[in-house]
Amino acid sequence: MIRQKIVAGNWKMNGSRESIVSLIGGLLKMDGSSSEVVVAPSFPYLSQVNDLIDGSGVMLAAQNVSHELKGAYTGEVSASMLGDFGVKYVLLGHSERRSLYSETDDIVASKVKAVLGFGLVPMLCIGETLAERKSGKTLDVCERQIQAVIDVVGIAAFEQMTIAYEPVWAIGTGLSASAEQAQEVHQSIRAFLAKSSESVSQKVQILYGGSVKASTSSALFKMPDVDGALVGGASLDAKEFIAIVKAAG
């Protein structure tokens, strides 16, 4: 099955009104691509970015969401609010949320449910630490994180979701899984999903994330089970990010 590639830029806690105008301006000069291009700014800039990309084909993502729908949750943002600002995708379960803010598999699954309930697309981040990889637990970790979501929303919901495999040891470290290592895990993730539904496993887009660079992305995108990339630091450089998008096709 031919799956459209997605190249998403997670800006994390970076940016200013001025720098975002420059960055988006650079991205909008990009020649046409068959890949879907996504940007994920911090919450304060969602409206600004939504206005800047309006009509361009670039999609908007949020970096997080509350699992609560509304109420007395100071500092939180709901899925319905994100929908008001043109958000299509929501990053969920990013390793930084799991490790720095103690988000458990159950919390991530509840956020997935909330996002799906408002017609937004969860981008479910999964991945192992270096210690887990060295002890041979990569697939155990990925399967556990996926199964927690299946238990809450069901396997069919994955047709409305995207998965991002991000080995924790490769995020912000300069290290990156080789194209072959990424393919091995992506193939295993798809095989795990196939145990519940073969058709869903073939439809779901699985992205790779973890120090993705233009210089390494061409080999990565040639892998049959790698359907794009979730890009961190390189997405803050328009020229570098465009090169990654072009490598995806």
PDB file of C-alpha atoms in Angstrom:
ATOM      1  CA  MET A   1       0.000   0.000   0.000  1.00  0.00           C
ATOM      2  CA  ILE A   2       1.243   3.482  -0.895  1.00  0.00           C
ATOM      3  CA  ARG A   3       1.009   5.766   2.120  1.00  0.00           C
ATOM      4  CA  GLN A   4       1.482   9.525   1.819  1.00  0.00           C
ATOM      5  CA  LYS A   5       4.569  10.685   3.654  1.00  0.00           C
ATOM      6  CA  ILE A   6       4.311  13.232   6.437  1.00  0.00           C
ATOM      7  CA  VAL A   7       7.112  15.557   7.500  1.00  0.00           C
ATOM      8  CA  ALA A   8       6.266  17.303  10.755  1.00  0.00           C
ATOM      9  CA  GLY A   9       8.312  19.940  12.557  1.00  0.00           C
ATOM     10  CA  ASN A  10       8.113  19.988  16.353  1.00  0.00           C
ATOM     11  CA  TRP A  11       9.356  23.434  17.375  1.00  0.00           C
ATOM     12  CA  LYS A  12       9.188  22.556  21.086  1.00  0.00           C
ATOM     13  CA  MET A  13       9.595  25.633  23.345  1.00  0.00           C
ATOM     14  CA  ASN A  14      11.239  27.792  20.720  1.00  0.00           C
ATOM     15  CA  GLY A  15      10.190  30.782  18.660  1.00  0.00           C
ATOM     16  CA  SER A  16       9.026  34.385  18.771  1.00  0.00           C
ATOM     17  CA  ARG A  17       6.549  36.354  16.681  1.00  0.00           C
ATOM     18  CA  GLU A  18       9.389  37.706  14.572  1.00  0.00           C
ATOM     19  CA  SER A  19      11.264  34.431  14.096  1.00  0.00           C
ATOM     20  CA  ILE A  20       8.059  32.597  13.187  1.00  0.00           C
ATOM     21  CA  VAL A  21       7.256  35.088  10.406  1.00  0.00           C
ATOM     22  CA  SER A  22      10.705  34.438   8.979  1.00  0.00           C
ATOM     23  CA  LEU A  23      10.511  30.660   9.356  1.00  0.00           C
ATOM     24  CA  ILE A  24       7.048  30.274   7.847  1.00  0.00           C
ATOM     25  CA  GLY A  25       7.973  32.713   5.099  1.00  0.00           C
ATOM     26  CA  GLY A  26      10.846  30.449   4.164  1.00  0.00           C
ATOM     27  CA  LEU A  27       8.694  27.327   4.203  1.00  0.00           C
ATOM     28  CA  LEU A  28       6.056  28.899   1.976  1.00  0.00           C
ATOM     29  CA  LYS A  29       8.665  29.449  -0.739  1.00  0.00           C
ATOM     30  CA  MET A  30       9.071  25.685  -1.003  1.00  0.00           C
ATOM     31  CA  ASP A  31       8.217  24.069  -4.320  1.00  0.00           C
ATOM     32  CA  GLY A  32       5.339  21.623  -4.386  1.00  0.00           C
ATOM     33  CA  SER A  33       5.742  18.331  -2.540  1.00  0.00           C
ATOM     34  CA  SER A  34       3.673  15.175  -2.471  1.00  0.00           C
ATOM     35  CA  SER A  35       4.338  14.887   1.258  1.00  0.00           C
ATOM     36  CA  GLU A  36       2.129  16.482   3.877  1.00  0.00           C
ATOM     37  CA  VAL A  37       4.028  19.195   5.730  1.00  0.00           C
ATOM     38  CA  VAL A  38       3.121  19.899   9.356  1.00  0.00           C
ATOM     39  CA  VAL A  39       4.374  22.477  11.866  1.00  0.00           C
ATOM     40  CA  ALA A  40       3.878  22.313  15.634  1.00  0.00           C
ATOM     41  CA  PRO A  41       4.466  25.657  17.383  1.00  0.00           C
ATOM     42  CA  SER A  42       4.005  26.395  21.078  1.00  0.00           C
ATOM     43  CA  PHE A  43       0.455  27.234  22.177  1.00  0.00           C
ATOM     44  CA  PRO A  44       0.840  31.070  22.143  1.00  0.00           C
ATOM     45  CA  TYR A  45       1.718  31.021  18.440  1.00  0.00           C
ATOM     46  CA  LEU A  46      -0.997  28.704  17.129  1.00  0.00           C
ATOM     47  CA  SER A  47      -3.182  31.579  15.947  1.00  0.00           C
ATOM     48  CA  GLN A  48      -0.294  33.425  14.307  1.00  0.00           C
ATOM     49  CA  VAL A  49       0.924  30.322  12.499  1.00  0.00           C
ATOM     50  CA  ASN A  50      -2.593  29.368  11.454  1.00  0.00           C
ATOM     51  CA  ASP A  51      -3.000  32.780   9.815  1.00  0.00           C
ATOM     52  CA  LEU A  52       0.397  32.563   8.097  1.00  0.00           C
ATOM     53  CA  ILE A  53      -0.178  29.107   6.595  1.00  0.00           C
ATOM     54  CA  ASP A  54      -3.811  29.676   5.624  1.00  0.00           C
ATOM     55  CA  GLY A  55      -4.439  28.280   2.148  1.00  0.00           C
ATOM     56  CA  SER A  56      -0.868  27.020   1.749  1.00  0.00           C
ATOM     57  CA  GLY A  57      -1.432  23.312   2.343  1.00  0.00           C
ATOM     58  CA  VAL A  58       0.866  23.303   5.386  1.00  0.00           C
ATOM     59  CA  MET A  59      -0.948  21.696   8.315  1.00  0.00           C
ATOM     60  CA  LEU A  60      -0.985  22.860  11.933  1.00  0.00           C
ATOM     61  CA  ALA A  61      -0.199  20.671  14.940  1.00  0.00           C
ATOM     62  CA  ALA A  62      -0.219  21.250  18.684  1.00  0.00           C
ATOM     63  CA  GLN A  63       2.473  19.871  20.955  1.00  0.00           C
ATOM     64  CA  ASN A  64       0.184  18.687  23.737  1.00  0.00           C
ATOM     65  CA  VAL A  65      -3.393  18.708  25.055  1.00  0.00           C
ATOM     66  CA  SER A  66      -5.294  18.003  28.240  1.00  0.00           C
ATOM     67  CA  HIS A  67      -7.253  14.782  28.549  1.00  0.00           C
ATOM     68  CA  GLU A  68     -10.002  16.809  30.233  1.00  0.00           C
ATOM     69  CA  LEU A  69     -12.680  18.344  28.033  1.00  0.00           C
ATOM     70  CA  LYS A  70     -13.188  21.582  30.021  1.00  0.00           C
ATOM     71  CA  GLY A  71     -13.323  22.915  33.547  1.00  0.00           C
ATOM     72  CA  ALA A  72     -11.167  24.167  36.398  1.00  0.00           C
ATOM     73  CA  TYR A  73      -7.783  23.041  35.085  1.00  0.00           C
ATOM     74  CA  THR A  74      -5.633  26.156  35.212  1.00  0.00           C
ATOM     75  CA  GLY A  75      -2.962  26.235  32.538  1.00  0.00           C
ATOM     76  CA  GLU A  76      -4.421  23.378  30.488  1.00  0.00           C
ATOM     77  CA  VAL A  77      -5.706  23.434  26.897  1.00  0.00           C
ATOM     78  CA  SER A  78      -8.530  21.248  25.601  1.00  0.00           C
ATOM     79  CA  ALA A  79      -8.942  19.485  22.284  1.00  0.00           C
ATOM     80  CA  SER A  80     -11.953  21.644  21.409  1.00  0.00           C
ATOM     81  CA  MET A  81      -9.828  24.776  21.891  1.00  0.00           C
ATOM     82  CA  LEU A  82      -7.186  23.409  19.543  1.00  0.00           C
ATOM     83  CA  GLY A  83      -9.863  22.763  16.935  1.00  0.00           C
ATOM     84  CA  ASP A  84     -10.885  26.419  17.151  1.00  0.00           C
ATOM     85  CA  PHE A  85      -7.414  27.408  15.969  1.00  0.00           C
ATOM     86  CA  GLY A  86      -7.265  25.176  12.914  1.00  0.00           C
ATOM     87  CA  VAL A  87      -5.178  22.412  14.481  1.00  0.00           C
ATOM     88  CA  LYS A  88      -5.239  19.084  12.625  1.00  0.00           C
ATOM     89  CA  TYR A  89      -2.624  17.033  14.500  1.00  0.00           C
ATOM     90  CA  VAL A  90      -1.748  16.781  18.183  1.00  0.00           C
ATOM     91  CA  LEU A  91       1.537  15.318  19.405  1.00  0.00           C
ATOM     92  CA  LEU A  92       0.863  12.894  22.250  1.00  0.00           C
ATOM     93  CA  GLY A  93       3.194  10.808  24.379  1.00  0.00           C
ATOM     94  CA  HIS A  94       6.380  12.582  23.341  1.00  0.00           C
ATOM     95  CA  SER A  95       9.263  11.253  25.419  1.00  0.00           C
ATOM     96  CA  GLU A  96       9.795  14.686  26.959  1.00  0.00           C
ATOM     97  CA  ARG A  97       6.201  14.669  28.214  1.00  0.00           C
ATOM     98  CA  ARG A  98       6.607  11.136  29.520  1.00  0.00           C
ATOM     99  CA  SER A  99       9.936  11.729  31.280  1.00  0.00           C
ATOM    100  CA  LEU A 100       9.752  15.378  32.382  1.00  0.00           C
ATOM    101  CA  TYR A 101       6.044  15.554  33.221  1.00  0.00           C
ATOM    102  CA  SER A 102       5.380  11.961  34.300  1.00  0.00           C
ATOM    103  CA  GLU A 103       2.807  11.187  31.621  1.00  0.00           C
ATOM    104  CA  THR A 104       2.004   7.495  31.896  1.00  0.00           C
ATOM    105  CA  ASP A 105       0.758   5.202  29.155  1.00  0.00           C
ATOM    106  CA  ASP A 106      -2.739   5.553  30.648  1.00  0.00           C
ATOM    107  CA  ILE A 107      -2.605   9.357  30.565  1.00  0.00           C
ATOM    108  CA  VAL A 108      -1.410   9.318  26.967  1.00  0.00           C
ATOM    109  CA  ALA A 109      -4.224   6.943  26.022  1.00  0.00           C
ATOM    110  CA  SER A 110      -6.808   9.217  27.647  1.00  0.00           C
ATOM    111  CA  LYS A 111      -5.427  12.167  25.663  1.00  0.00           C
ATOM    112  CA  VAL A 112      -5.695  10.154  22.449  1.00  0.00           C
ATOM    113  CA  LYS A 113      -9.352   9.499  23.237  1.00  0.00           C
ATOM    114  CA  ALA A 114     -10.018  13.203  23.866  1.00  0.00           C
ATOM    115  CA  VAL A 115      -8.324  14.255  20.629  1.00  0.00           C
ATOM    116  CA  LEU A 116     -10.183  11.701  18.537  1.00  0.00           C
ATOM    117  CA  GLY A 117     -13.431  12.844  20.112  1.00  0.00           C
ATOM    118  CA  PHE A 118     -13.031  16.252  18.484  1.00  0.00           C
ATOM    119  CA  GLY A 119     -11.998  14.978  15.069  1.00  0.00           C
ATOM    120  CA  LEU A 120      -8.326  15.830  15.447  1.00  0.00           C
ATOM    121  CA  VAL A 121      -5.504  13.451  14.532  1.00  0.00           C
ATOM    122  CA  PRO A 122      -3.323  12.077  17.329  1.00  0.00           C
ATOM    123  CA  MET A 123       0.359  11.742  16.467  1.00  0.00           C
ATOM    124  CA  LEU A 124       1.268   9.065  19.009  1.00  0.00           C
ATOM    125  CA  CYS A 125       4.935   9.168  20.004  1.00  0.00           C
ATOM    126  CA  ILE A 126       6.533   5.956  21.228  1.00  0.00           C
ATOM    127  CA  GLY A 127      10.088   4.807  21.817  1.00  0.00           C
ATOM    128  CA  GLU A 128      12.664   3.288  24.128  1.00  0.00           C
ATOM    129  CA  THR A 129      15.506   4.666  26.222  1.00  0.00           C
ATOM    130  CA  LEU A 130      19.117   3.708  25.605  1.00  0.00           C
ATOM    131  CA  ALA A 131      19.059   1.349  28.584  1.00  0.00           C
ATOM    132  CA  GLU A 132      15.945  -0.358  27.246  1.00  0.00           C
ATOM    133  CA  ARG A 133      17.506  -0.740  23.803  1.00  0.00           C
ATOM    134  CA  LYS A 134      20.698  -2.209  25.258  1.00  0.00           C
ATOM    135  CA  SER A 135      18.662  -4.706  27.250  1.00  0.00           C
ATOM    136  CA  GLY A 136      16.709  -5.793  24.169  1.00  0.00           C
ATOM    137  CA  LYS A 137      13.411  -4.259  25.255  1.00  0.00           C
ATOM    138  CA  THR A 138      12.805  -1.923  22.304  1.00  0.00           C
ATOM    139  CA  LEU A 139       9.825  -3.807  20.933  1.00  0.00           C
ATOM    140  CA  ASP A 140       8.423  -4.580  24.375  1.00  0.00           C
ATOM    141  CA  VAL A 141       8.339  -0.852  25.169  1.00  0.00           C
ATOM    142  CA  CYS A 142       6.806   0.160  21.829  1.00  0.00           C
ATOM    143  CA  GLU A 143       4.178  -2.565  21.997  1.00  0.00           C
ATOM    144  CA  ARG A 144       3.261  -1.667  25.573  1.00  0.00           C
ATOM    145  CA  GLN A 145       2.808   1.992  24.671  1.00  0.00           C
ATOM    146  CA  ILE A 146       0.640   1.109  21.656  1.00  0.00           C
ATOM    147  CA  GLN A 147      -1.407  -1.508  23.481  1.00  0.00           C
ATOM    148  CA  ALA A 148      -2.339   1.008  26.194  1.00  0.00           C
ATOM    149  CA  VAL A 149      -3.988   3.105  23.475  1.00  0.00           C
ATOM    150  CA  ILE A 150      -5.649   0.136  21.770  1.00  0.00           C
ATOM    151  CA  ASP A 151      -7.166  -0.826  25.129  1.00  0.00           C
ATOM    152  CA  VAL A 152      -8.856   2.583  25.379  1.00  0.00           C
ATOM    153  CA  VAL A 153      -9.864   3.506  21.812  1.00  0.00           C
ATOM    154  CA  GLY A 154      -9.660   0.208  19.897  1.00  0.00           C
ATOM    155  CA  ILE A 155      -7.562  -0.799  16.921  1.00  0.00           C
ATOM    156  CA  ALA A 156      -9.907   0.767  14.343  1.00  0.00           C
ATOM    157  CA  ALA A 157      -9.114   4.219  15.745  1.00  0.00           C
ATOM    158  CA  PHE A 158      -5.565   3.876  14.435  1.00  0.00           C
ATOM    159  CA  GLU A 159      -6.925   4.535  10.945  1.00  0.00           C
ATOM    160  CA  GLN A 160      -7.414   8.117  12.185  1.00  0.00           C
ATOM    161  CA  MET A 161      -3.999   8.276  13.850  1.00  0.00           C
ATOM    162  CA  THR A 162      -0.315   8.577  13.051  1.00  0.00           C
ATOM    163  CA  ILE A 163       2.497   6.913  14.991  1.00  0.00           C
ATOM    164  CA  ALA A 164       5.924   8.479  15.494  1.00  0.00           C
ATOM    165  CA  TYR A 165       8.675   6.094  16.556  1.00  0.00           C
ATOM    166  CA  GLU A 166      11.198   8.210  18.446  1.00  0.00           C
ATOM    167  CA  PRO A 167      13.979   6.321  20.200  1.00  0.00           C
ATOM    168  CA  VAL A 168      14.580   8.427  23.310  1.00  0.00           C
ATOM    169  CA  TRP A 169      18.332   7.977  23.014  1.00  0.00           C
ATOM    170  CA  ALA A 170      18.276   9.766  19.648  1.00  0.00           C
ATOM    171  CA  ILE A 171      16.279  12.858  20.649  1.00  0.00           C
ATOM    172  CA  GLY A 172      18.402  15.982  20.983  1.00  0.00           C
ATOM    173  CA  THR A 173      21.566  13.913  21.339  1.00  0.00           C
ATOM    174  CA  GLY A 174      22.903  14.112  17.811  1.00  0.00           C
ATOM    175  CA  LEU A 175      22.606  10.329  17.653  1.00  0.00           C
ATOM    176  CA  SER A 176      20.170   8.779  15.227  1.00  0.00           C
ATOM    177  CA  ALA A 177      19.014   5.305  14.400  1.00  0.00           C
ATOM    178  CA  SER A 178      20.298   4.122  11.046  1.00  0.00           C
ATOM    179  CA  ALA A 179      17.771   3.753   8.257  1.00  0.00           C
ATOM    180  CA  GLU A 180      17.985  -0.011   8.712  1.00  0.00           C
ATOM    181  CA  GLN A 181      17.430   0.220  12.480  1.00  0.00           C
ATOM    182  CA  ALA A 182      14.409   2.453  11.948  1.00  0.00           C
ATOM    183  CA  GLN A 183      12.987   0.101   9.330  1.00  0.00           C
ATOM    184  CA  GLU A 184      13.390  -2.893  11.629  1.00  0.00           C
ATOM    185  CA  VAL A 185      11.386  -1.244  14.401  1.00  0.00           C
ATOM    186  CA  HIS A 186       8.779   0.248  12.053  1.00  0.00           C
ATOM    187  CA  GLN A 187       8.227  -3.151  10.458  1.00  0.00           C
ATOM    188  CA  SER A 188       7.831  -4.710  13.902  1.00  0.00           C
ATOM    189  CA  ILE A 189       5.339  -2.027  14.943  1.00  0.00           C
ATOM    190  CA  ARG A 190       3.290  -2.710  11.829  1.00  0.00           C
ATOM    191  CA  ALA A 191       3.437  -6.446  12.512  1.00  0.00           C
ATOM    192  CA  PHE A 192       2.217  -5.845  16.074  1.00  0.00           C
ATOM    193  CA  LEU A 193      -0.734  -3.782  14.802  1.00  0.00           C
ATOM    194  CA  ALA A 194      -1.502  -6.521  12.270  1.00  0.00           C
ATOM    195  CA  LYS A 195      -2.189  -8.927  15.128  1.00  0.00           C
ATOM    196  CA  SER A 196      -5.292  -6.845  15.803  1.00  0.00           C
ATOM    197  CA  SER A 197      -6.040  -5.709  12.240  1.00  0.00           C
ATOM    198  CA  GLU A 198      -4.055  -6.330   9.071  1.00  0.00           C
ATOM    199  CA  SER A 199      -5.885  -3.599   7.168  1.00  0.00           C
ATOM    200  CA  VAL A 200      -5.223  -0.984   9.853  1.00  0.00           C
ATOM    201  CA  SER A 201      -1.565  -1.965  10.028  1.00  0.00           C
ATOM    202  CA  GLN A 202      -1.155  -1.277   6.324  1.00  0.00           C
ATOM    203  CA  LYS A 203      -2.917   2.090   6.437  1.00  0.00           C
ATOM    204  CA  VAL A 204      -1.350   3.728   9.483  1.00  0.00           C
ATOM    205  CA  GLN A 205       1.536   6.100   8.786  1.00  0.00           C
ATOM    206  CA  ILE A 206       4.577   5.487  10.979  1.00  0.00           C
ATOM    207  CA  LEU A 207       7.060   8.361  11.176  1.00  0.00           C
ATOM    208  CA  TYR A 208      10.618   8.305  12.468  1.00  0.00           C
ATOM    209  CA  GLY A 209      11.845  10.949  14.885  1.00  0.00           C
ATOM    210  CA  GLY A 210      15.184  11.458  16.558  1.00  0.00           C
ATOM    211  CA  SER A 211      17.835  13.929  15.359  1.00  0.00           C
ATOM    212  CA  VAL A 212      16.509  13.797  11.789  1.00  0.00           C
ATOM    213  CA  LYS A 213      18.724  15.765   9.407  1.00  0.00           C
ATOM    214  CA  ALA A 214      18.656  16.467   5.677  1.00  0.00           C
ATOM    215  CA  SER A 215      21.909  14.546   5.273  1.00  0.00           C
ATOM    216  CA  THR A 216      20.422  11.318   6.628  1.00  0.00           C
ATOM    217  CA  SER A 217      16.793  11.606   5.612  1.00  0.00           C
ATOM    218  CA  SER A 218      17.090  10.317   2.022  1.00  0.00           C
ATOM    219  CA  ALA A 219      18.188   6.857   3.169  1.00  0.00           C
ATOM    220  CA  LEU A 220      15.518   6.885   5.862  1.00  0.00           C
ATOM    221  CA  PHE A 221      12.681   7.662   3.462  1.00  0.00           C
ATOM    222  CA  LYS A 222      13.689   4.806   1.153  1.00  0.00           C
ATOM    223  CA  MET A 223      12.705   2.298   3.829  1.00  0.00           C
ATOM    224  CA  PRO A 224       9.325   0.685   3.007  1.00  0.00           C
ATOM    225  CA  ASP A 225       7.817   1.117   6.482  1.00  0.00           C
ATOM    226  CA  VAL A 226       9.082   4.648   7.162  1.00  0.00           C
ATOM    227  CA  ASP A 227       6.270   7.005   6.183  1.00  0.00           C
ATOM    228  CA  GLY A 228       7.890  10.301   7.059  1.00  0.00           C
ATOM    229  CA  ALA A 229       9.583  12.086   9.927  1.00  0.00           C
ATOM    230  CA  LEU A 230       8.912  14.032  13.087  1.00  0.00           C
ATOM    231  CA  VAL A 231      11.688  16.604  13.043  1.00  0.00           C
ATOM    232  CA  GLY A 232      12.941  18.501  16.088  1.00  0.00           C
ATOM    233  CA  GLY A 233      15.754  21.050  15.979  1.00  0.00           C
ATOM    234  CA  ALA A 234      16.199  20.881  12.206  1.00  0.00           C
ATOM    235  CA  SER A 235      12.625  22.129  11.735  1.00  0.00           C
ATOM    236  CA  LEU A 236      13.666  25.530  13.122  1.00  0.00           C
ATOM    237  CA  ASP A 237      15.856  26.090  10.063  1.00  0.00           C
ATOM    238  CA  ALA A 238      13.688  26.619   6.982  1.00  0.00           C
ATOM    239  CA  LYS A 239      16.425  25.567   4.540  1.00  0.00           C
ATOM    240  CA  GLU A 240      17.198  22.371   6.442  1.00  0.00           C
ATOM    241  CA  PHE A 241      13.536  21.486   6.945  1.00  0.00           C
ATOM    242  CA  ILE A 242      12.752  22.066   3.264  1.00  0.00           C
ATOM    243  CA  ALA A 243      15.623  19.758   2.331  1.00  0.00           C
ATOM    244  CA  ILE A 244      14.086  17.050   4.503  1.00  0.00           C
ATOM    245  CA  VAL A 245      10.678  17.559   2.894  1.00  0.00           C
ATOM    246  CA  LYS A 246      12.235  17.311  -0.573  1.00  0.00           C
ATOM    247  CA  ALA A 247      13.995  14.094   0.430  1.00  0.00           C
ATOM    248  CA  ALA A 248      10.603  12.651   1.358  1.00  0.00           C
ATOM    249  CA  GLY A 249       9.305  13.417  -2.121  1.00  0.00           C
TER     250      GLY A 249
END
